[in-house]
Amino acid sequence: MTPLQQLSVTSQIRRDHAAMTAAPIQTLSRRRVLPAGENGSLWEARTSPSCGVFEFRGTRLRLAVEDPAEVLFPTDCGLSLIAALDDARTPELAGVNALDIGAGSGVYSVALLAAGAERVTALDINPASAAQTVANVVTNRLDATRLKCVTSPLEEYTPDEKFDLVITNPPHLPYDPSYSRGDGLEAALVARSGGRAMYDAVVGQMDTLLAPGGTLLMAHSSLTDIPRTVEELTARGYGSDTLAVFEMDIPLLAYAEHRDTMLGLLEMQREAGRAEFDGSRFTVHALMFQRPPSRV
């Protein structure tokens, strides 16, 4: 058994936070080991490299990306949260007012609308995301009047309402100028602060964005210090749960010529106790956080 297979994030988090009084992480319910060397194994079908079909809560949905260099076609990292939410014990989505942070191609916005969300706001820093998200909503014959697209950095986004549900799959690969491209692909995969920049922004903005009693759903990479995110949110009184864990390949295909540089940066993160991976394999944790209700 490899070190990654022996990893129990649940026990690690409990050790790190034994002295805390906030709600603990629950026992892991599901672990899926995805095949090595596969690209997009969580898709039900792939009709082309940038078009696929997935099923969510009984509805078959099609998702496409016109220019994969401009808007990332969803990887297994992103699809893992879809797979984890296709479960009876996950939150009710019908009627919610939801925020999709880092909407990209709109895979979460499409899934939420198909599941009966009343309204979805798709937020992304990449201007190309809005048109692609709308196109995918229309392709699936969903009500585009219930979708609002916003192009803005998360830190500058100031909505005039709070959301029942926030969903996100932040970029999680460490930044290096040697492979900095400044395009939509980089915005979707690479983040500064050792890959944590977007996680930190999400945590920092959550009390502003999420209504009391609301739910945050996050696909969290083991490359980006899961215990830190849990600690910061549980310290504010958020309840937390791990819905599922998926083991998969680190998404290095788009950065093949910079593989050694990226793995070197990840090794530094691991030595500092901020990343967990084994060779080119890592895990993605589908996390659910519940903001406490308002106190009367």
PDB file of C-alpha atoms in Angstrom:
ATOM      1  CA  MET A   1       0.000   0.000   0.000  1.00  0.00           C
ATOM      2  CA  THR A   2       1.416   3.390  -1.003  1.00  0.00           C
ATOM      3  CA  PRO A   3       1.751   6.336   1.384  1.00  0.00           C
ATOM      4  CA  LEU A   4      -1.141   8.031  -0.385  1.00  0.00           C
ATOM      5  CA  GLN A   5      -3.407   5.032   0.087  1.00  0.00           C
ATOM      6  CA  GLN A   6      -2.503   5.036   3.771  1.00  0.00           C
ATOM      7  CA  LEU A   7      -3.397   8.698   4.097  1.00  0.00           C
ATOM      8  CA  SER A   8      -6.347   9.358   6.378  1.00  0.00           C
ATOM      9  CA  VAL A   9      -7.159  13.013   6.160  1.00  0.00           C
ATOM     10  CA  THR A  10      -9.928  12.504   8.681  1.00  0.00           C
ATOM     11  CA  SER A  11      -7.548  11.410  11.408  1.00  0.00           C
ATOM     12  CA  GLN A  12      -5.017  14.060  10.450  1.00  0.00           C
ATOM     13  CA  ILE A  13      -7.583  16.816  10.746  1.00  0.00           C
ATOM     14  CA  ARG A  14      -8.825  15.452  14.055  1.00  0.00           C
ATOM     15  CA  ARG A  15      -5.279  15.453  15.417  1.00  0.00           C
ATOM     16  CA  ASP A  16      -4.679  18.990  14.207  1.00  0.00           C
ATOM     17  CA  HIS A  17      -7.913  20.251  15.747  1.00  0.00           C
ATOM     18  CA  ALA A  18      -8.367  18.069  18.822  1.00  0.00           C
ATOM     19  CA  ALA A  19      -8.399  21.115  21.057  1.00  0.00           C
ATOM     20  CA  MET A  20     -11.039  22.941  19.035  1.00  0.00           C
ATOM     21  CA  THR A  21     -14.694  22.980  20.045  1.00  0.00           C
ATOM     22  CA  ALA A  22     -16.173  23.431  16.558  1.00  0.00           C
ATOM     23  CA  ALA A  23     -17.910  20.528  14.819  1.00  0.00           C
ATOM     24  CA  PRO A  24     -15.367  17.888  13.700  1.00  0.00           C
ATOM     25  CA  ILE A  25     -14.935  16.391  10.270  1.00  0.00           C
ATOM     26  CA  GLN A  26     -17.167  13.335   9.939  1.00  0.00           C
ATOM     27  CA  THR A  27     -15.942   9.856   9.026  1.00  0.00           C
ATOM     28  CA  LEU A  28     -15.166   9.545   5.332  1.00  0.00           C
ATOM     29  CA  SER A  29     -18.102   7.908   3.587  1.00  0.00           C
ATOM     30  CA  ARG A  30     -16.692   7.089   0.167  1.00  0.00           C
ATOM     31  CA  ARG A  31     -13.291   6.778  -1.458  1.00  0.00           C
ATOM     32  CA  ARG A  32     -12.845   6.274  -5.180  1.00  0.00           C
ATOM     33  CA  VAL A  33      -9.523   5.418  -6.788  1.00  0.00           C
ATOM     34  CA  LEU A  34      -9.631   6.609 -10.388  1.00  0.00           C
ATOM     35  CA  PRO A  35      -7.542   4.761 -12.984  1.00  0.00           C
ATOM     36  CA  ALA A  36      -4.010   6.053 -13.570  1.00  0.00           C
ATOM     37  CA  GLY A  37      -3.252   7.594 -16.931  1.00  0.00           C
ATOM     38  CA  GLU A  38      -6.899   8.334 -17.683  1.00  0.00           C
ATOM     39  CA  ASN A  39      -8.218  11.746 -18.670  1.00  0.00           C
ATOM     40  CA  GLY A  40     -11.781  12.454 -17.655  1.00  0.00           C
ATOM     41  CA  SER A  41     -12.740   9.064 -16.244  1.00  0.00           C
ATOM     42  CA  LEU A  42     -15.663  10.568 -14.297  1.00  0.00           C
ATOM     43  CA  TRP A  43     -17.456  11.556 -17.501  1.00  0.00           C
ATOM     44  CA  GLU A  44     -20.249   9.220 -18.546  1.00  0.00           C
ATOM     45  CA  ALA A  45     -19.186   9.745 -22.165  1.00  0.00           C
ATOM     46  CA  ARG A  46     -16.731  11.894 -24.100  1.00  0.00           C
ATOM     47  CA  THR A  47     -17.908  12.789 -27.597  1.00  0.00           C
ATOM     48  CA  SER A  48     -14.730  14.825 -28.233  1.00  0.00           C
ATOM     49  CA  PRO A  49     -11.756  16.102 -26.173  1.00  0.00           C
ATOM     50  CA  SER A  50     -13.789  19.185 -25.268  1.00  0.00           C
ATOM     51  CA  CYS A  51     -17.323  17.780 -25.075  1.00  0.00           C
ATOM     52  CA  GLY A  52     -18.755  15.278 -22.645  1.00  0.00           C
ATOM     53  CA  VAL A  53     -21.884  13.928 -20.988  1.00  0.00           C
ATOM     54  CA  PHE A  54     -22.524  13.435 -17.287  1.00  0.00           C
ATOM     55  CA  GLU A  55     -25.556  12.470 -15.247  1.00  0.00           C
ATOM     56  CA  PHE A  56     -26.568  14.450 -12.197  1.00  0.00           C
ATOM     57  CA  ARG A  57     -29.474  13.503  -9.947  1.00  0.00           C
ATOM     58  CA  GLY A  58     -31.267  11.649 -12.707  1.00  0.00           C
ATOM     59  CA  THR A  59     -30.698  14.181 -15.512  1.00  0.00           C
ATOM     60  CA  ARG A  60     -28.302  13.563 -18.384  1.00  0.00           C
ATOM     61  CA  LEU A  61     -26.387  16.740 -19.161  1.00  0.00           C
ATOM     62  CA  ARG A  62     -24.040  17.722 -21.981  1.00  0.00           C
ATOM     63  CA  LEU A  63     -21.127  20.104 -21.519  1.00  0.00           C
ATOM     64  CA  ALA A  64     -18.837  21.553 -24.173  1.00  0.00           C
ATOM     65  CA  VAL A  65     -16.021  24.077 -24.355  1.00  0.00           C
ATOM     66  CA  GLU A  66     -15.501  25.990 -27.596  1.00  0.00           C
ATOM     67  CA  ASP A  67     -11.827  26.845 -26.965  1.00  0.00           C
ATOM     68  CA  PRO A  68     -10.119  24.655 -24.317  1.00  0.00           C
ATOM     69  CA  ALA A  69      -7.152  27.036 -24.204  1.00  0.00           C
ATOM     70  CA  GLU A  70      -9.491  29.843 -23.159  1.00  0.00           C
ATOM     71  CA  VAL A  71     -11.906  27.994 -20.857  1.00  0.00           C
ATOM     72  CA  LEU A  72     -10.816  24.784 -19.147  1.00  0.00           C
ATOM     73  CA  PHE A  73     -12.808  21.690 -20.042  1.00  0.00           C
ATOM     74  CA  PRO A  74     -13.654  20.174 -16.628  1.00  0.00           C
ATOM     75  CA  THR A  75     -11.115  17.697 -15.284  1.00  0.00           C
ATOM     76  CA  ASP A  76     -11.809  14.830 -12.908  1.00  0.00           C
ATOM     77  CA  CYS A  77     -10.964  17.244 -10.094  1.00  0.00           C
ATOM     78  CA  GLY A  78     -14.012  19.331 -10.982  1.00  0.00           C
ATOM     79  CA  LEU A  79     -16.208  16.347 -11.801  1.00  0.00           C
ATOM     80  CA  SER A  80     -15.407  14.781  -8.407  1.00  0.00           C
ATOM     81  CA  LEU A  81     -17.695  17.258  -6.648  1.00  0.00           C
ATOM     82  CA  ILE A  82     -20.489  16.471  -9.114  1.00  0.00           C
ATOM     83  CA  ALA A  83     -20.022  12.757  -8.372  1.00  0.00           C
ATOM     84  CA  ALA A  84     -19.987  13.350  -4.609  1.00  0.00           C
ATOM     85  CA  LEU A  85     -23.176  15.429  -4.734  1.00  0.00           C
ATOM     86  CA  ASP A  86     -25.039  12.743  -6.664  1.00  0.00           C
ATOM     87  CA  ASP A  87     -25.966  11.189  -3.327  1.00  0.00           C
ATOM     88  CA  ALA A  88     -29.091  11.177  -1.192  1.00  0.00           C
ATOM     89  CA  ARG A  89     -27.410  12.586   1.927  1.00  0.00           C
ATOM     90  CA  THR A  90     -26.081  15.725   0.260  1.00  0.00           C
ATOM     91  CA  PRO A  91     -27.977  19.018   0.547  1.00  0.00           C
ATOM     92  CA  GLU A  92     -31.252  19.809  -1.179  1.00  0.00           C
ATOM     93  CA  LEU A  93     -30.619  21.977  -4.250  1.00  0.00           C
ATOM     94  CA  ALA A  94     -34.183  22.703  -5.363  1.00  0.00           C
ATOM     95  CA  GLY A  95     -35.117  26.314  -4.744  1.00  0.00           C
ATOM     96  CA  VAL A  96     -31.703  27.528  -3.599  1.00  0.00           C
ATOM     97  CA  ASN A  97     -30.074  30.811  -4.548  1.00  0.00           C
ATOM     98  CA  ALA A  98     -26.529  29.677  -5.383  1.00  0.00           C
ATOM     99  CA  LEU A  99     -23.155  31.209  -6.182  1.00  0.00           C
ATOM    100  CA  ASP A 100     -20.751  29.299  -8.446  1.00  0.00           C
ATOM    101  CA  ILE A 101     -17.250  30.673  -7.730  1.00  0.00           C
ATOM    102  CA  GLY A 102     -14.807  30.145 -10.585  1.00  0.00           C
ATOM    103  CA  ALA A 103     -17.599  29.008 -12.892  1.00  0.00           C
ATOM    104  CA  GLY A 104     -15.354  28.240 -15.871  1.00  0.00           C
ATOM    105  CA  SER A 105     -17.366  26.232 -18.396  1.00  0.00           C
ATOM    106  CA  GLY A 106     -20.445  26.364 -16.167  1.00  0.00           C
ATOM    107  CA  VAL A 107     -20.492  22.703 -15.173  1.00  0.00           C
ATOM    108  CA  TYR A 108     -21.711  23.469 -11.627  1.00  0.00           C
ATOM    109  CA  SER A 109     -24.158  26.135 -12.796  1.00  0.00           C
ATOM    110  CA  VAL A 110     -25.666  23.676 -15.278  1.00  0.00           C
ATOM    111  CA  ALA A 111     -25.912  20.944 -12.627  1.00  0.00           C
ATOM    112  CA  LEU A 112     -27.495  23.272 -10.057  1.00  0.00           C
ATOM    113  CA  LEU A 113     -30.096  24.604 -12.489  1.00  0.00           C
ATOM    114  CA  ALA A 114     -30.917  21.077 -13.645  1.00  0.00           C
ATOM    115  CA  ALA A 115     -31.406  20.081  -9.997  1.00  0.00           C
ATOM    116  CA  GLY A 116     -33.940  22.887  -9.506  1.00  0.00           C
ATOM    117  CA  ALA A 117     -31.927  25.805  -8.124  1.00  0.00           C
ATOM    118  CA  GLU A 118     -34.062  28.934  -8.180  1.00  0.00           C
ATOM    119  CA  ARG A 119     -31.171  31.216  -9.165  1.00  0.00           C
ATOM    120  CA  VAL A 120     -27.486  30.736  -9.926  1.00  0.00           C
ATOM    121  CA  THR A 121     -24.811  33.420 -10.127  1.00  0.00           C
ATOM    122  CA  ALA A 122     -21.770  32.258 -12.111  1.00  0.00           C
ATOM    123  CA  LEU A 123     -18.687  34.237 -11.041  1.00  0.00           C
ATOM    124  CA  ASP A 124     -15.356  34.052 -12.856  1.00  0.00           C
ATOM    125  CA  ILE A 125     -12.376  36.324 -13.452  1.00  0.00           C
ATOM    126  CA  ASN A 126     -12.132  35.030 -17.024  1.00  0.00           C
ATOM    127  CA  PRO A 127     -14.400  37.016 -19.427  1.00  0.00           C
ATOM    128  CA  ALA A 128     -14.758  33.967 -21.697  1.00  0.00           C
ATOM    129  CA  SER A 129     -16.465  32.030 -18.906  1.00  0.00           C
ATOM    130  CA  ALA A 130     -19.742  33.937 -19.103  1.00  0.00           C
ATOM    131  CA  ALA A 131     -20.470  33.167 -22.748  1.00  0.00           C
ATOM    132  CA  GLN A 132     -19.456  29.526 -22.328  1.00  0.00           C
ATOM    133  CA  THR A 133     -21.619  29.097 -19.232  1.00  0.00           C
ATOM    134  CA  VAL A 134     -24.654  30.617 -20.955  1.00  0.00           C
ATOM    135  CA  ALA A 135     -24.082  28.405 -24.002  1.00  0.00           C
ATOM    136  CA  ASN A 136     -24.016  25.259 -21.876  1.00  0.00           C
ATOM    137  CA  VAL A 137     -27.148  26.283 -19.974  1.00  0.00           C
ATOM    138  CA  VAL A 138     -28.987  26.890 -23.260  1.00  0.00           C
ATOM    139  CA  THR A 139     -27.699  23.629 -24.807  1.00  0.00           C
ATOM    140  CA  ASN A 140     -29.249  21.718 -21.924  1.00  0.00           C
ATOM    141  CA  ARG A 141     -32.572  23.542 -22.369  1.00  0.00           C
ATOM    142  CA  LEU A 142     -32.407  25.060 -18.919  1.00  0.00           C
ATOM    143  CA  ASP A 143     -33.948  28.409 -17.989  1.00  0.00           C
ATOM    144  CA  ALA A 144     -31.244  30.982 -18.725  1.00  0.00           C
ATOM    145  CA  THR A 145     -33.301  33.694 -17.003  1.00  0.00           C
ATOM    146  CA  ARG A 146     -32.372  32.026 -13.697  1.00  0.00           C
ATOM    147  CA  LEU A 147     -28.653  32.452 -14.489  1.00  0.00           C
ATOM    148  CA  LYS A 148     -26.587  35.564 -13.871  1.00  0.00           C
ATOM    149  CA  CYS A 149     -22.959  35.746 -15.026  1.00  0.00           C
ATOM    150  CA  VAL A 150     -20.490  38.101 -13.357  1.00  0.00           C
ATOM    151  CA  THR A 151     -16.905  38.747 -14.487  1.00  0.00           C
ATOM    152  CA  SER A 152     -14.858  39.866 -11.493  1.00  0.00           C
ATOM    153  CA  PRO A 153     -12.082  38.806  -9.133  1.00  0.00           C
ATOM    154  CA  LEU A 154     -13.667  37.227  -6.081  1.00  0.00           C
ATOM    155  CA  GLU A 155     -12.042  39.773  -3.770  1.00  0.00           C
ATOM    156  CA  GLU A 156     -13.764  42.626  -5.640  1.00  0.00           C
ATOM    157  CA  TYR A 157     -17.180  40.990  -5.906  1.00  0.00           C
ATOM    158  CA  THR A 158     -19.745  42.788  -3.752  1.00  0.00           C
ATOM    159  CA  PRO A 159     -23.225  41.290  -4.248  1.00  0.00           C
ATOM    160  CA  ASP A 160     -26.263  42.942  -2.683  1.00  0.00           C
ATOM    161  CA  GLU A 161     -27.477  39.615  -1.310  1.00  0.00           C
ATOM    162  CA  LYS A 162     -26.232  36.509   0.480  1.00  0.00           C
ATOM    163  CA  PHE A 163     -26.491  33.027  -0.977  1.00  0.00           C
ATOM    164  CA  ASP A 164     -28.040  29.831   0.362  1.00  0.00           C
ATOM    165  CA  LEU A 165     -25.301  27.813  -1.271  1.00  0.00           C
ATOM    166  CA  VAL A 166     -21.781  28.502  -2.545  1.00  0.00           C
ATOM    167  CA  ILE A 167     -19.990  25.939  -4.711  1.00  0.00           C
ATOM    168  CA  THR A 168     -16.379  26.053  -5.900  1.00  0.00           C
ATOM    169  CA  ASN A 169     -13.433  24.106  -7.271  1.00  0.00           C
ATOM    170  CA  PRO A 170     -10.498  26.493  -6.793  1.00  0.00           C
ATOM    171  CA  PRO A 171      -7.294  26.348  -8.876  1.00  0.00           C
ATOM    172  CA  HIS A 172      -4.740  24.336  -6.931  1.00  0.00           C
ATOM    173  CA  LEU A 173      -1.444  24.061  -8.811  1.00  0.00           C
ATOM    174  CA  PRO A 174       1.516  26.176  -7.610  1.00  0.00           C
ATOM    175  CA  TYR A 175       2.458  29.227  -9.657  1.00  0.00           C
ATOM    176  CA  ASP A 176       5.812  29.657 -11.366  1.00  0.00           C
ATOM    177  CA  PRO A 177       6.727  32.335 -13.955  1.00  0.00           C
ATOM    178  CA  SER A 178       8.270  29.701 -16.250  1.00  0.00           C
ATOM    179  CA  TYR A 179       4.826  28.390 -17.148  1.00  0.00           C
ATOM    180  CA  SER A 180       2.804  31.532 -16.560  1.00  0.00           C
ATOM    181  CA  ARG A 181       0.550  31.977 -19.589  1.00  0.00           C
ATOM    182  CA  GLY A 182      -1.970  34.576 -18.504  1.00  0.00           C
ATOM    183  CA  ASP A 183      -4.867  32.763 -20.183  1.00  0.00           C
ATOM    184  CA  GLY A 184      -8.065  31.087 -19.094  1.00  0.00           C
ATOM    185  CA  LEU A 185      -6.340  27.746 -18.587  1.00  0.00           C
ATOM    186  CA  GLU A 186      -3.911  29.201 -16.083  1.00  0.00           C
ATOM    187  CA  ALA A 187      -6.703  31.008 -14.231  1.00  0.00           C
ATOM    188  CA  ALA A 188      -8.497  27.677 -13.840  1.00  0.00           C
ATOM    189  CA  LEU A 189      -5.525  25.560 -12.715  1.00  0.00           C
ATOM    190  CA  VAL A 190      -2.731  27.697 -11.260  1.00  0.00           C
ATOM    191  CA  ALA A 191      -2.812  29.937  -8.200  1.00  0.00           C
ATOM    192  CA  ARG A 192      -0.241  31.936  -6.295  1.00  0.00           C
ATOM    193  CA  SER A 193       0.568  31.379  -2.613  1.00  0.00           C
ATOM    194  CA  GLY A 194       1.651  27.819  -3.357  1.00  0.00           C
ATOM    195  CA  GLY A 195      -1.671  27.101  -5.050  1.00  0.00           C
ATOM    196  CA  ARG A 196      -3.759  28.402  -2.131  1.00  0.00           C
ATOM    197  CA  ALA A 197      -4.620  31.898  -3.303  1.00  0.00           C
ATOM    198  CA  MET A 198      -8.183  31.130  -4.333  1.00  0.00           C
ATOM    199  CA  TYR A 199      -8.848  28.928  -1.290  1.00  0.00           C
ATOM    200  CA  ASP A 200      -7.751  31.805   0.935  1.00  0.00           C
ATOM    201  CA  ALA A 201      -9.995  34.217  -0.966  1.00  0.00           C
ATOM    202  CA  VAL A 202     -12.992  31.890  -0.648  1.00  0.00           C
ATOM    203  CA  VAL A 203     -12.454  31.442   3.093  1.00  0.00           C
ATOM    204  CA  GLY A 204     -11.924  35.181   3.556  1.00  0.00           C
ATOM    205  CA  GLN A 205     -15.132  36.101   1.722  1.00  0.00           C
ATOM    206  CA  MET A 206     -17.411  33.370   3.025  1.00  0.00           C
ATOM    207  CA  ASP A 207     -19.053  35.306   5.862  1.00  0.00           C
ATOM    208  CA  THR A 208     -19.874  38.036   3.337  1.00  0.00           C
ATOM    209  CA  LEU A 209     -21.256  35.707   0.679  1.00  0.00           C
ATOM    210  CA  LEU A 210     -22.968  32.878   2.546  1.00  0.00           C
ATOM    211  CA  ALA A 211     -26.245  33.370   4.386  1.00  0.00           C
ATOM    212  CA  PRO A 212     -26.510  32.138   7.994  1.00  0.00           C
ATOM    213  CA  GLY A 213     -27.378  28.450   7.861  1.00  0.00           C
ATOM    214  CA  GLY A 214     -26.075  28.272   4.277  1.00  0.00           C
ATOM    215  CA  THR A 215     -23.830  25.611   2.755  1.00  0.00           C
ATOM    216  CA  LEU A 216     -20.387  25.820   1.159  1.00  0.00           C
ATOM    217  CA  LEU A 217     -19.475  22.934  -1.170  1.00  0.00           C
ATOM    218  CA  MET A 218     -15.830  22.708  -2.162  1.00  0.00           C
ATOM    219  CA  ALA A 219     -13.631  20.377  -4.198  1.00  0.00           C
ATOM    220  CA  HIS A 220     -10.415  20.626  -2.171  1.00  0.00           C
ATOM    221  CA  SER A 221      -7.091  19.374  -3.481  1.00  0.00           C
ATOM    222  CA  SER A 222      -4.696  17.572  -1.130  1.00  0.00           C
ATOM    223  CA  LEU A 223      -1.960  19.696  -2.742  1.00  0.00           C
ATOM    224  CA  THR A 224      -3.235  22.811  -0.964  1.00  0.00           C
ATOM    225  CA  ASP A 225      -3.368  22.195   2.792  1.00  0.00           C
ATOM    226  CA  ILE A 226      -6.830  20.825   3.534  1.00  0.00           C
ATOM    227  CA  PRO A 227      -6.366  21.056   7.338  1.00  0.00           C
ATOM    228  CA  ARG A 228      -5.747  24.815   7.091  1.00  0.00           C
ATOM    229  CA  THR A 229      -9.048  25.434   5.296  1.00  0.00           C
ATOM    230  CA  VAL A 230     -10.960  23.271   7.762  1.00  0.00           C
ATOM    231  CA  GLU A 231      -9.283  24.926  10.733  1.00  0.00           C
ATOM    232  CA  GLU A 232     -10.077  28.450   9.564  1.00  0.00           C
ATOM    233  CA  LEU A 233     -13.749  27.698   8.891  1.00  0.00           C
ATOM    234  CA  THR A 234     -14.399  25.555  11.959  1.00  0.00           C
ATOM    235  CA  ALA A 235     -12.789  28.261  14.089  1.00  0.00           C
ATOM    236  CA  ARG A 236     -15.694  30.478  12.951  1.00  0.00           C
ATOM    237  CA  GLY A 237     -18.214  27.863  14.000  1.00  0.00           C
ATOM    238  CA  TYR A 238     -18.837  26.252  10.610  1.00  0.00           C
ATOM    239  CA  GLY A 239     -19.792  22.587  10.740  1.00  0.00           C
ATOM    240  CA  SER A 240     -17.831  20.410   8.341  1.00  0.00           C
ATOM    241  CA  ASP A 241     -18.159  17.073   6.601  1.00  0.00           C
ATOM    242  CA  THR A 242     -16.215  15.091   4.007  1.00  0.00           C
ATOM    243  CA  LEU A 243     -18.639  13.720   1.439  1.00  0.00           C
ATOM    244  CA  ALA A 244     -16.132  11.662  -0.553  1.00  0.00           C
ATOM    245  CA  VAL A 245     -12.444  11.357  -1.453  1.00  0.00           C
ATOM    246  CA  PHE A 246     -11.148  10.719  -4.965  1.00  0.00           C
ATOM    247  CA  GLU A 247      -7.612   9.583  -5.775  1.00  0.00           C
ATOM    248  CA  MET A 248      -6.432  10.630  -9.251  1.00  0.00           C
ATOM    249  CA  ASP A 249      -3.527  11.875 -11.353  1.00  0.00           C
ATOM    250  CA  ILE A 250      -2.180  15.375 -10.762  1.00  0.00           C
ATOM    251  CA  PRO A 251      -3.348  17.335 -13.849  1.00  0.00           C
ATOM    252  CA  LEU A 252       0.064  17.781 -15.431  1.00  0.00           C
ATOM    253  CA  LEU A 253      -0.873  17.162 -19.071  1.00  0.00           C
ATOM    254  CA  ALA A 254      -1.274  20.856 -19.828  1.00  0.00           C
ATOM    255  CA  TYR A 255       2.143  21.543 -18.297  1.00  0.00           C
ATOM    256  CA  ALA A 256       4.065  18.497 -19.556  1.00  0.00           C
ATOM    257  CA  GLU A 257       7.191  20.449 -20.464  1.00  0.00           C
ATOM    258  CA  HIS A 258       7.222  22.012 -16.972  1.00  0.00           C
ATOM    259  CA  ARG A 259       6.479  18.794 -15.107  1.00  0.00           C
ATOM    260  CA  ASP A 260       9.755  18.744 -13.164  1.00  0.00           C
ATOM    261  CA  THR A 261       9.397  22.383 -12.118  1.00  0.00           C
ATOM    262  CA  MET A 262       5.844  21.875 -10.906  1.00  0.00           C
ATOM    263  CA  LEU A 263       6.599  18.644  -9.066  1.00  0.00           C
ATOM    264  CA  GLY A 264       9.595  20.352  -7.459  1.00  0.00           C
ATOM    265  CA  LEU A 265       7.358  23.130  -6.149  1.00  0.00           C
ATOM    266  CA  LEU A 266       4.865  20.566  -4.868  1.00  0.00           C
ATOM    267  CA  GLU A 267       7.670  18.673  -3.129  1.00  0.00           C
ATOM    268  CA  MET A 268       8.586  21.883  -1.290  1.00  0.00           C
ATOM    269  CA  GLN A 269       4.953  22.201  -0.221  1.00  0.00           C
ATOM    270  CA  ARG A 270       4.932  18.619   0.982  1.00  0.00           C
ATOM    271  CA  GLU A 271       8.130  19.075   2.998  1.00  0.00           C
ATOM    272  CA  ALA A 272       6.490  22.086   4.652  1.00  0.00           C
ATOM    273  CA  GLY A 273       3.461  19.951   5.583  1.00  0.00           C
ATOM    274  CA  ARG A 274       1.133  21.742   3.177  1.00  0.00           C
ATOM    275  CA  ALA A 275       0.620  19.074   0.491  1.00  0.00           C
ATOM    276  CA  GLU A 276      -0.135  15.358   0.292  1.00  0.00           C
ATOM    277  CA  PHE A 277       0.614  13.334  -2.847  1.00  0.00           C
ATOM    278  CA  ASP A 278       2.413  10.191  -3.972  1.00  0.00           C
ATOM    279  CA  GLY A 279       4.400  10.461  -7.178  1.00  0.00           C
ATOM    280  CA  SER A 280       1.937  11.922  -9.650  1.00  0.00           C
ATOM    281  CA  ARG A 281      -1.161  10.888  -7.669  1.00  0.00           C
ATOM    282  CA  PHE A 282      -3.115  13.082  -5.244  1.00  0.00           C
ATOM    283  CA  THR A 283      -6.572  13.220  -3.716  1.00  0.00           C
ATOM    284  CA  VAL A 284      -9.507  15.568  -4.077  1.00  0.00           C
ATOM    285  CA  HIS A 285     -11.864  15.872  -1.107  1.00  0.00           C
ATOM    286  CA  ALA A 286     -15.485  16.864  -1.601  1.00  0.00           C
ATOM    287  CA  LEU A 287     -16.049  19.013   1.477  1.00  0.00           C
ATOM    288  CA  MET A 288     -19.275  20.458   2.838  1.00  0.00           C
ATOM    289  CA  PHE A 289     -19.287  23.316   5.351  1.00  0.00           C
ATOM    290  CA  GLN A 290     -22.399  24.601   7.093  1.00  0.00           C
ATOM    291  CA  ARG A 291     -22.496  28.181   8.344  1.00  0.00           C
ATOM    292  CA  PRO A 292     -24.223  28.367  11.743  1.00  0.00           C
ATOM    293  CA  PRO A 293     -27.660  30.029  11.759  1.00  0.00           C
ATOM    294  CA  SER A 294     -28.065  33.523  13.128  1.00  0.00           C
ATOM    295  CA  ARG A 295     -28.328  33.728  16.858  1.00  0.00           C
ATOM    296  CA  VAL A 296     -31.489  35.467  18.029  1.00  0.00           C
TER     297      VAL A 296
END
